Coordinates of C-alpha atoms in Angstrom, one line a residue:
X147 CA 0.0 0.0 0.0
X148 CA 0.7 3.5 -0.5
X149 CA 2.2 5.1 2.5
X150 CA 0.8 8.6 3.8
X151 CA 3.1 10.7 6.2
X152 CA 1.7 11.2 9.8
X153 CA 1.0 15.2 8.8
X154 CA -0.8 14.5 5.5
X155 CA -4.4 15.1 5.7
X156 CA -6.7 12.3 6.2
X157 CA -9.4 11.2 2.8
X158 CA -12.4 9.3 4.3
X159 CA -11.7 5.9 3.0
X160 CA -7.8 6.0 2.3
X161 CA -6.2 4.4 5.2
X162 CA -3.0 5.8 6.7
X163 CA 0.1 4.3 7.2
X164 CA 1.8 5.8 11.0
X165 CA 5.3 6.6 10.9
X166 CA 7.4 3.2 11.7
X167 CA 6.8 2.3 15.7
X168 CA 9.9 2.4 18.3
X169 CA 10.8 -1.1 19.1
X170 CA 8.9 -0.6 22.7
X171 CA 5.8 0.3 21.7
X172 CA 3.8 -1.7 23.9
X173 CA 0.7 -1.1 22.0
X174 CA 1.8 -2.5 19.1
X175 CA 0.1 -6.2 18.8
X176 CA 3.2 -7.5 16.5
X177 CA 5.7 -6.6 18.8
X178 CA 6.8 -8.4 21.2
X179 CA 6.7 -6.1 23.9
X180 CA 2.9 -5.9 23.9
X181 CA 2.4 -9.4 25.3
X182 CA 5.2 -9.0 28.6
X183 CA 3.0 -6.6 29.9
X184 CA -0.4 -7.7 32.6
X185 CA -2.3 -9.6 30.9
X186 CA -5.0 -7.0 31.7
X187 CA -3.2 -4.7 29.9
X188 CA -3.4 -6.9 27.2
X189 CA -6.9 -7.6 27.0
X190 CA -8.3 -3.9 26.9
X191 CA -5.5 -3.4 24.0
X192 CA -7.4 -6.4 22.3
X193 CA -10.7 -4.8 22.9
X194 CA -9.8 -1.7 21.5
X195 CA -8.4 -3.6 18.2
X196 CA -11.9 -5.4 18.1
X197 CA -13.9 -1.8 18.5
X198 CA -11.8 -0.2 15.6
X199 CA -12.1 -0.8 11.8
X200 CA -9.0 -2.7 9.9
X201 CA -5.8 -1.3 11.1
X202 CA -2.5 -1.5 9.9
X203 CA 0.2 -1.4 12.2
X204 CA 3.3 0.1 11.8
X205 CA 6.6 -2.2 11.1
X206 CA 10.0 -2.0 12.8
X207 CA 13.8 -3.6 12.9
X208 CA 13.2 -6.5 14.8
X209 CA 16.1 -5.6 17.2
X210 CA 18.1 -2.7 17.6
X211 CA 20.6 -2.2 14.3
X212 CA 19.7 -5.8 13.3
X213 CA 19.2 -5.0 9.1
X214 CA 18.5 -8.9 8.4
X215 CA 15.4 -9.0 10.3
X216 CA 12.7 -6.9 9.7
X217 CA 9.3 -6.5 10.2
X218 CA 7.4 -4.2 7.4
X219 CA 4.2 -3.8 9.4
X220 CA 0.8 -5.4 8.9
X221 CA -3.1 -5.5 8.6
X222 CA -4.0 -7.0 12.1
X223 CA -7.4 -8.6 11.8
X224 CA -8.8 -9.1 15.2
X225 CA -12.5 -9.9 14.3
X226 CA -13.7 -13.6 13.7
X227 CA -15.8 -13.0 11.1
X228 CA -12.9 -11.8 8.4
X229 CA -10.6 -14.3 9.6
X230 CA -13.1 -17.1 8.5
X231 CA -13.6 -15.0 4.8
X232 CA -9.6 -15.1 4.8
X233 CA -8.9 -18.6 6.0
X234 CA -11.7 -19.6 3.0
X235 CA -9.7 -17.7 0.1
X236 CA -5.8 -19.2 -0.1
X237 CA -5.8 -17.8 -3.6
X238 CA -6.1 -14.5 -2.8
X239 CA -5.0 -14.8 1.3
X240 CA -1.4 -16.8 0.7
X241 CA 0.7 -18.3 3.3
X242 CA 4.1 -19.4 1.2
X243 CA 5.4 -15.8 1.7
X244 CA 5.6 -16.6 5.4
X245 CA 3.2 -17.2 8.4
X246 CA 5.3 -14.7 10.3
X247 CA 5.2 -11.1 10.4
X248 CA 8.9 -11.3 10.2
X249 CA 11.1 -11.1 6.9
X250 CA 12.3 -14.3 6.6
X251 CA 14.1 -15.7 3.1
X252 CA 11.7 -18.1 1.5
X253 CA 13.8 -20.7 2.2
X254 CA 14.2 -19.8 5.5
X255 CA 10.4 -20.2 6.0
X256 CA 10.0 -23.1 4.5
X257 CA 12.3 -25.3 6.0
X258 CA 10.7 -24.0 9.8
X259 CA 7.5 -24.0 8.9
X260 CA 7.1 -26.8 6.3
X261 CA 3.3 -27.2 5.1
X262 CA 2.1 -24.1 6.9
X263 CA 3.7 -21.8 4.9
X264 CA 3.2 -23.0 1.4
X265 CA 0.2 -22.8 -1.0
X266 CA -1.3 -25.1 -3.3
X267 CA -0.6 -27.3 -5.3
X268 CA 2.9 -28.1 -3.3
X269 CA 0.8 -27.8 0.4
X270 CA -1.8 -30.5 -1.1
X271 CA 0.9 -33.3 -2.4
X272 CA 2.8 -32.5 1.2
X273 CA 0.1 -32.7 3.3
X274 CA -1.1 -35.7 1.2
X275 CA 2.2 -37.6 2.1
X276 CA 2.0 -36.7 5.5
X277 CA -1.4 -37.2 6.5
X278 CA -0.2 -40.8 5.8
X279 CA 0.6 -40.9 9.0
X280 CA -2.1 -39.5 10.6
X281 CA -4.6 -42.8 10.1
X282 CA -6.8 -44.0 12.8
X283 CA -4.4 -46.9 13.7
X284 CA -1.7 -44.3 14.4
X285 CA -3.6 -42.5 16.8
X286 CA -5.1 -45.1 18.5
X287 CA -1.4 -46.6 19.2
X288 CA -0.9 -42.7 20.5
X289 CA -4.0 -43.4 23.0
X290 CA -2.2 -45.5 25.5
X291 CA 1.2 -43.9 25.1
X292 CA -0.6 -40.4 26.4
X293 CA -2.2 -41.8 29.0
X294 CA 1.0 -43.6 30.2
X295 CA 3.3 -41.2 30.1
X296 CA 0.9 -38.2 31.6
X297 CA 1.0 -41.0 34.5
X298 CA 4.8 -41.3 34.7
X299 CA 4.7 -37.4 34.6
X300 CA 2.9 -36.8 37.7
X301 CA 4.8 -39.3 39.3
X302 CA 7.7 -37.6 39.2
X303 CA 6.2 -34.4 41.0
X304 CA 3.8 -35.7 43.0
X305 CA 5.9 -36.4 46.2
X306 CA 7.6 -32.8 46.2
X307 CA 4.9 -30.4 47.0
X308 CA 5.5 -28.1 44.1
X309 CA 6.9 -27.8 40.9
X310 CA 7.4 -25.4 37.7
X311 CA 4.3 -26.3 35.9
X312 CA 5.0 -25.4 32.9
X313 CA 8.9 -27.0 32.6
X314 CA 7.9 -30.2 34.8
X315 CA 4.2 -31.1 33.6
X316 CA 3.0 -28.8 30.2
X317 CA 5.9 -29.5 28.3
X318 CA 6.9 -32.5 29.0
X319 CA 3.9 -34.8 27.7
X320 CA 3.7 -33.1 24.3
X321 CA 7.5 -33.6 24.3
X322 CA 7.5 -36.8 24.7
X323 CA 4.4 -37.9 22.7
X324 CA 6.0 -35.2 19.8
X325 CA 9.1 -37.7 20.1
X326 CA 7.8 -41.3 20.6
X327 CA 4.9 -40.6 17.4
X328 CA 8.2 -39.9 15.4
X329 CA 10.6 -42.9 17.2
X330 CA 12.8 -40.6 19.0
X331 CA 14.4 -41.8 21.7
X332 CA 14.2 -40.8 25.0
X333 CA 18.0 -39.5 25.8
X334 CA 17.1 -37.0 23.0
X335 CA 13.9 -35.2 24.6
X336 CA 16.2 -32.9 26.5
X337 CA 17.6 -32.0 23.5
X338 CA 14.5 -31.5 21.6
X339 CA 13.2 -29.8 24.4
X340 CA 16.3 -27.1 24.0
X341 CA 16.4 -26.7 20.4
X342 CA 12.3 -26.1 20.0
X343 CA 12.5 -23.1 22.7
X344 CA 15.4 -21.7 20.5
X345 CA 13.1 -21.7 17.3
X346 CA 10.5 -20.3 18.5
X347 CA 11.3 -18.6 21.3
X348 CA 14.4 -16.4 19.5
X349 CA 12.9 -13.2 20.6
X350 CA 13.1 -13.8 24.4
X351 CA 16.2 -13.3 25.8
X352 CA 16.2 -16.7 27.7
X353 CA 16.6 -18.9 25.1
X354 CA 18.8 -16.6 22.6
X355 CA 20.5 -14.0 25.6
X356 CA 22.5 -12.3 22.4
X357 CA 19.9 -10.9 20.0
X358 CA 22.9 -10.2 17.2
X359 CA 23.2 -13.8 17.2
X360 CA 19.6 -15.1 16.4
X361 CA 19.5 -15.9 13.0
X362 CA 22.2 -17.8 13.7
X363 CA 21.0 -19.5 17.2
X364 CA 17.5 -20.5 15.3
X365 CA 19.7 -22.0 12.6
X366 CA 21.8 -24.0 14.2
X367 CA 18.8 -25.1 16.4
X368 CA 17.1 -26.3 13.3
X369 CA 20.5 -27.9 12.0
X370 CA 20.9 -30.2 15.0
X371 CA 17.0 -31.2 14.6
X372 CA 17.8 -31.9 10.8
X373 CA 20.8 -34.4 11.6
X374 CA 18.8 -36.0 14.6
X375 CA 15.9 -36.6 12.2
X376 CA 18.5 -37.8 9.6
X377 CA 20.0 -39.8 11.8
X378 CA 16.3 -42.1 13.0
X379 CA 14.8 -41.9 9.0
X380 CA 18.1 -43.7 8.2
X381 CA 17.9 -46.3 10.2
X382 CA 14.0 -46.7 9.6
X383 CA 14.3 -47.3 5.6
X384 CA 12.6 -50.8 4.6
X385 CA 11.9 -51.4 8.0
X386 CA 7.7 -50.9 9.6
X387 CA 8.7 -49.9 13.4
X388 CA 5.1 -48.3 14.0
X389 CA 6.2 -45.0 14.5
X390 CA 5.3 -42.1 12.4
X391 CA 9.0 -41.7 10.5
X392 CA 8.6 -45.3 9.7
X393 CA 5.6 -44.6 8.0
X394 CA 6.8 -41.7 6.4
X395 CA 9.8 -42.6 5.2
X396 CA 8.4 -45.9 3.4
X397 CA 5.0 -44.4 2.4
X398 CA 4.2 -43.5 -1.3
X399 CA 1.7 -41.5 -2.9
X400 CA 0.9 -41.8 -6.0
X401 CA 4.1 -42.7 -7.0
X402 CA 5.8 -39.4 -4.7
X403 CA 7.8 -39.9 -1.4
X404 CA 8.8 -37.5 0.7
X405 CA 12.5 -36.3 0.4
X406 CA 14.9 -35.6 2.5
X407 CA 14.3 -32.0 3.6
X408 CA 11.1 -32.5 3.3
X409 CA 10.8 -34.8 6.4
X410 CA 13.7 -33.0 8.2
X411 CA 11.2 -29.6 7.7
X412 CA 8.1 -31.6 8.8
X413 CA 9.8 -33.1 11.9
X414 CA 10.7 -29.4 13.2
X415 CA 7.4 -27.9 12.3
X416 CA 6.1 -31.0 14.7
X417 CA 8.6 -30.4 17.7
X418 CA 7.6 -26.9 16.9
X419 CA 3.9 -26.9 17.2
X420 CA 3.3 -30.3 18.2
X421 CA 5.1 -29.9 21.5
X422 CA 4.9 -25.4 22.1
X423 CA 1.1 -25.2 21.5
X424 CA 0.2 -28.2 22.9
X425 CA 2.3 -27.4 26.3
X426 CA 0.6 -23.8 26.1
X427 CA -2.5 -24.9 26.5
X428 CA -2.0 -26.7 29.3
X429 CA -0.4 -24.1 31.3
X430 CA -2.8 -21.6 30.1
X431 CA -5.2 -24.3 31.5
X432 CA -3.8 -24.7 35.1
X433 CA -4.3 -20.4 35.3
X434 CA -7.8 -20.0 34.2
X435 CA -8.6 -23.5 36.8
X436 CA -6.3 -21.5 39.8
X437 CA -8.4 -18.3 38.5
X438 CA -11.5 -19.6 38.8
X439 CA -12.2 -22.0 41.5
X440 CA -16.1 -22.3 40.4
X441 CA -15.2 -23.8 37.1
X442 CA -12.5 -26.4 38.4
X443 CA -15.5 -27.4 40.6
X444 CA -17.8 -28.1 37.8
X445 CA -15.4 -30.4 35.8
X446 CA -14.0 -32.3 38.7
X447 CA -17.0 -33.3 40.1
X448 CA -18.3 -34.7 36.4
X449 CA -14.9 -35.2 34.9
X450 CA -15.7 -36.9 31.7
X451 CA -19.5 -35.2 30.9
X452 CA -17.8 -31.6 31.0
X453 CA -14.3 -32.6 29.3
X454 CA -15.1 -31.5 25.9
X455 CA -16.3 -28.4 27.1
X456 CA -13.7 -27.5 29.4
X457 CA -10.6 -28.5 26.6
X458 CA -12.4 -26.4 24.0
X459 CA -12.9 -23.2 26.5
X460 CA -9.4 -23.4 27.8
X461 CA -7.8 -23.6 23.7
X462 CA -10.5 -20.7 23.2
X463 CA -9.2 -18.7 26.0
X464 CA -5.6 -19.6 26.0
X465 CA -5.4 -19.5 21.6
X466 CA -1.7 -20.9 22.1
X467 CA -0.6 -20.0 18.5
X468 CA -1.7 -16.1 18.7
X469 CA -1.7 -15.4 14.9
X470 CA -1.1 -16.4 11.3
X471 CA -0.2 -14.0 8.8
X472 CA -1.5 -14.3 5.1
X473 CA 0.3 -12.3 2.3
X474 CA -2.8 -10.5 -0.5
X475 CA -1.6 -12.0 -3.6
X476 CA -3.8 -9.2 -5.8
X477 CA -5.9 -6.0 -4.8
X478 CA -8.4 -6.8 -3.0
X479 CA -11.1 -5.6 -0.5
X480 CA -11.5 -6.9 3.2
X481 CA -14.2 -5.1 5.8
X482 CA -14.7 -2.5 3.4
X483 CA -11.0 -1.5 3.8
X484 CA -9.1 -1.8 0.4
X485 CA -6.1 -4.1 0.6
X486 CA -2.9 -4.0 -1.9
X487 CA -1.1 -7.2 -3.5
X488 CA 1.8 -7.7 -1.3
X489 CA 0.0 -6.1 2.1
X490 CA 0.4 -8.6 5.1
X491 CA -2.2 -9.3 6.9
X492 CA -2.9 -11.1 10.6
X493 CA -5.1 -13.5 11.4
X494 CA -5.4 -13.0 15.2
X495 CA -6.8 -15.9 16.2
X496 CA -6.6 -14.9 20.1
X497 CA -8.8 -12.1 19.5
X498 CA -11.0 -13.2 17.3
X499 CA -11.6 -16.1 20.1
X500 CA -12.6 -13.0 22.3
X501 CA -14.7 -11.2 20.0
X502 CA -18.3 -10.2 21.6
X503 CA -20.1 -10.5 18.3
X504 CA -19.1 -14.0 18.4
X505 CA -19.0 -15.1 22.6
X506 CA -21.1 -14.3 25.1
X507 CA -18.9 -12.3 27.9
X508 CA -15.8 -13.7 25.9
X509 CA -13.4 -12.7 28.5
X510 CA -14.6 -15.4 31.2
X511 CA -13.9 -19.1 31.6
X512 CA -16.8 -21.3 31.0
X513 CA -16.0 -25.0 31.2
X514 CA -19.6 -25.5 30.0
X515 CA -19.8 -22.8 27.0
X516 CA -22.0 -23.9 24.5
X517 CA -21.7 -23.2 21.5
X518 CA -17.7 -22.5 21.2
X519 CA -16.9 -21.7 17.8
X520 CA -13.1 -20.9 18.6
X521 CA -10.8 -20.7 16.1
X522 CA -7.5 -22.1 18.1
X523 CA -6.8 -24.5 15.7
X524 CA -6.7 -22.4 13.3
X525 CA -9.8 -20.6 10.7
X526 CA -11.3 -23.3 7.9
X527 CA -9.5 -24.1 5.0
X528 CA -6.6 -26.0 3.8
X529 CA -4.4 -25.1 6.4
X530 CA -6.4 -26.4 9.6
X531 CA -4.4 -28.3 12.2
X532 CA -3.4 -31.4 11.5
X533 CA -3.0 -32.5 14.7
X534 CA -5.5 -30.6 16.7
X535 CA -7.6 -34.4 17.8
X536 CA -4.4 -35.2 19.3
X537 CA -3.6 -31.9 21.3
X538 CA -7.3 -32.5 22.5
X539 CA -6.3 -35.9 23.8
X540 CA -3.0 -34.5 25.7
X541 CA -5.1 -31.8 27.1
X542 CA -8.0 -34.0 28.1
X543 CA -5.4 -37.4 29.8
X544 CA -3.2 -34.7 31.4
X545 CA -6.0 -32.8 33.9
X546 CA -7.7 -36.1 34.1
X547 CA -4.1 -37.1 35.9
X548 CA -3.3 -34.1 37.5
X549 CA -6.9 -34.0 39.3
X550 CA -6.6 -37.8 40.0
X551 CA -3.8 -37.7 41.7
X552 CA -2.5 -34.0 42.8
X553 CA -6.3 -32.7 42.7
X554 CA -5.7 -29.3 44.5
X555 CA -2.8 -28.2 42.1
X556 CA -2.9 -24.6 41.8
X557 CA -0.8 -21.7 40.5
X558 CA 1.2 -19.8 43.2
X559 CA 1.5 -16.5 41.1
X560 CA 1.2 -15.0 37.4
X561 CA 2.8 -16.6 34.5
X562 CA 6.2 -15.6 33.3
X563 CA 5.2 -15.3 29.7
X564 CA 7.2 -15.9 26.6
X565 CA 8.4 -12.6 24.5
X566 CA 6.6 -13.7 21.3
X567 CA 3.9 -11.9 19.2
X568 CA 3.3 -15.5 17.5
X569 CA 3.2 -17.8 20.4
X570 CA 0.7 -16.8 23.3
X571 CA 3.7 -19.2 25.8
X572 CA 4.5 -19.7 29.1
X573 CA 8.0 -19.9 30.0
X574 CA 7.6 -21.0 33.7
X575 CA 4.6 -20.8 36.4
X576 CA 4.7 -21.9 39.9
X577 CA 2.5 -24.4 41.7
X578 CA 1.7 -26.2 44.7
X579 CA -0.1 -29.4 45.7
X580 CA -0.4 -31.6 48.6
X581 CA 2.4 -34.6 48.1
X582 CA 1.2 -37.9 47.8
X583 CA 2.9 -41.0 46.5
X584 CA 3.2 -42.2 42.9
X585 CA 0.6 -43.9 41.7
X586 CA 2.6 -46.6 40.3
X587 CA 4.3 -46.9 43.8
X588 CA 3.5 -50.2 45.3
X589 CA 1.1 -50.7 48.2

């Protein structure tokens, strides 16, 4: 689009670029300073991006003088009902510029984000090959391995009283069912564990401490996923072992296999999403429960009636993947607001899942809110998540543990949130419980 300097005078109709925002601008919903501050904070910024028509916020340098990332600024759609008009039109709405706001190479998006950030006909014959994977027999073997280890990860808390809920529970069951649906083995979930944070959470100073440094930290991290990866296909070639790179690895679709760097890209995009989101939600979970007593109450005492309801409120409330972005491939119009080929645009998902025209008082937590058209999977379309029955499952086994066994688990204080416009993360969140012994401990 055509940009307008901040003194020119306004046309009814002709939108107005703002002057490029300082990289603090906490009211910026692309920047990652807007989600460190009170959530509170957050959620009346949200409101006021629901209340206003289309707006295009301003870009920035991602940090300080670093030239090789940028971010040129974006449409940020906050309502549901143009999400689910862009999520419907690929041709026009395309993801294989990026899914990002940032200005990634091509390549460089494509090898983190695999299927997600292309268009098709390349997403359909990738996803084809992949969904190979995803049959019903394959996610019935899942079935016991969730419930098993969400056991074995309670286990190991349960005598101690407290925990980091996020690093010792949330993230470790997606982890590890992320790694045994793909054969990993266990002495490398640590390491996946690392190397994910460092991909996706690059713009928080925990995982990369020296910004001038993260291209390279988030390369490297994908690197050492690639060889890993590398490293299981090989040794999986010719032979069924039941697990998902097995499968993938020997599977061939009308007359296509997957190559190489195909699966490599696919494998990261899974530790990536799989195990973040997934881990997200959870934690997300354990605040809104600690937040609101009332609603713990209704599921516990009727765990399995009101599960459905209670997994699809909390990935309402907690939309763990915040937004997608969506590059306009030819003029077009959206809300009345005329759009350029080449704009970006934002599918917030997490305030769409907010917005009043949609959900009845959308900013409280009802275990038993019905209907709950959410969109944290993702709008309709050809990019809806592949995996989202699983996450469901993880999220469902994991508070049916937790309230077995530690049933008056609670958070101590406020989350410590992940730096990220993209990913709506916890980094770590204290909890306590009364101790009691493992459940697998003998009697």
């Amino acid at each position: 689009m055509t940009a307008v300097t901040s003194d020119s005078a306004t046309t009814p109709g002709v939108a107005v670029k703002p002057p490029p925002a300082t990289e603090g601008d906490p009211h910026n919903p692309i920047h990652n300073t807007f989600w460190k501050r009170h959530r509170s904070e957050v959620e009346e910024d949200l409101r006021l991006l629901r209340a206003q028509p289309l707006t295009f916020y301003p870009g920035f340098k991602f940090y300080g003088d670093l030239e090789s990332i940028r971010v040129p600024g974006a449409w940020v759609i906050g309502r549901q009902a143009p999400i689910l008009e862009a999520s419907r039109n690929p041709r026009v709405f395309s993801s294989a510029s990026g899914v990002t706001i940032n200005d990634f190479p091509q390549e460089f998006n494509e090898y983190f984000n695999s299927i997600i950030a292309m268009d098709d006909p390349r997403h359909a014959r990738l996803r084809r090959l992949v969904s190979a994977g995803f049959t019903p027999r394959m996610l019935a073997r899942l079935e016991d391995s969730v419930q098993d280890q969400a056991r074995l990860i309670v286990d190991e808390v349960c005598e101690r009283g407290e925990c980091d809920f996020v690093t010792d529970v949330a993230a470790r069951l997606p982890l590890r069912i992320v790694c045994d649906l793909m054969g990993i083995p266990a002495s490398q979930h640590d390491f996946v564990f690392d190397q994910s944070n460092v991909i996706l959470g690059g713009g928080d100073p925990e995982y990369v401490p020296e910004f001038g440094d993260l291209i390279t930290a988030i390369l490297n991290a994908g690197e050492a996923l690639t060889q890993l990866m590398d490293e299981v296909a090989e040794s999986k070639v010719g032979v069924d072992t039941g697990d998902l790179t097995s499968i993938l690895v020997n599977a061939e679709v009308d007359g296509e296999r997957l190559t190489r760097a195909e699966l490599a890209s696919f494998f990261i995009l899974l530790v990536v999403a799989g195990n973040e989101t997934t881990r997200n939600a959870i934690g997300w979970g354990l605040v809104y429960l600690t937040d609101h007593p009332d609603q713990r109450r209704i599921w516990t005492e009727d765990f399995e009636g009101v599960a459905h309801g209670a997994i699809e409120e909390i990935v309402r409330i907690a939309s763990p993947v915040t937004y997608m972005r969506r590059t306009v491939l030819r003029d077009t119009e959206l809300e009345g607001q005329k759009l350029d080929e080449g704009d970006q645009v934002v599918l917030h998902y997490l305030s769409a899942n907010r917005d009043e025209a949609v959900f009845d008082d959308p900013l409280s937590f009802d275990v038993q809110r019905n209907p709950n058209p959410h969109i944290g999977y993702g709008g309709p379309g050809p990019h809806f998540c592949l995996g989202a029955h699983l996450a469901r499952r993880e999220i469902k086994v994991m508070f049916r543990e937790l309230f077995s066994q530690i049933g008056d688990i609670r958070a101590t204080g406020e989350p410590d949130l992940l730096a990220s416009s993209f990913i709506h993360g916890i980094k770590h969140l204290p909890a306590e419980f009364t101790p009691t012994r493992p459940a697998g401990a003998s009697t």
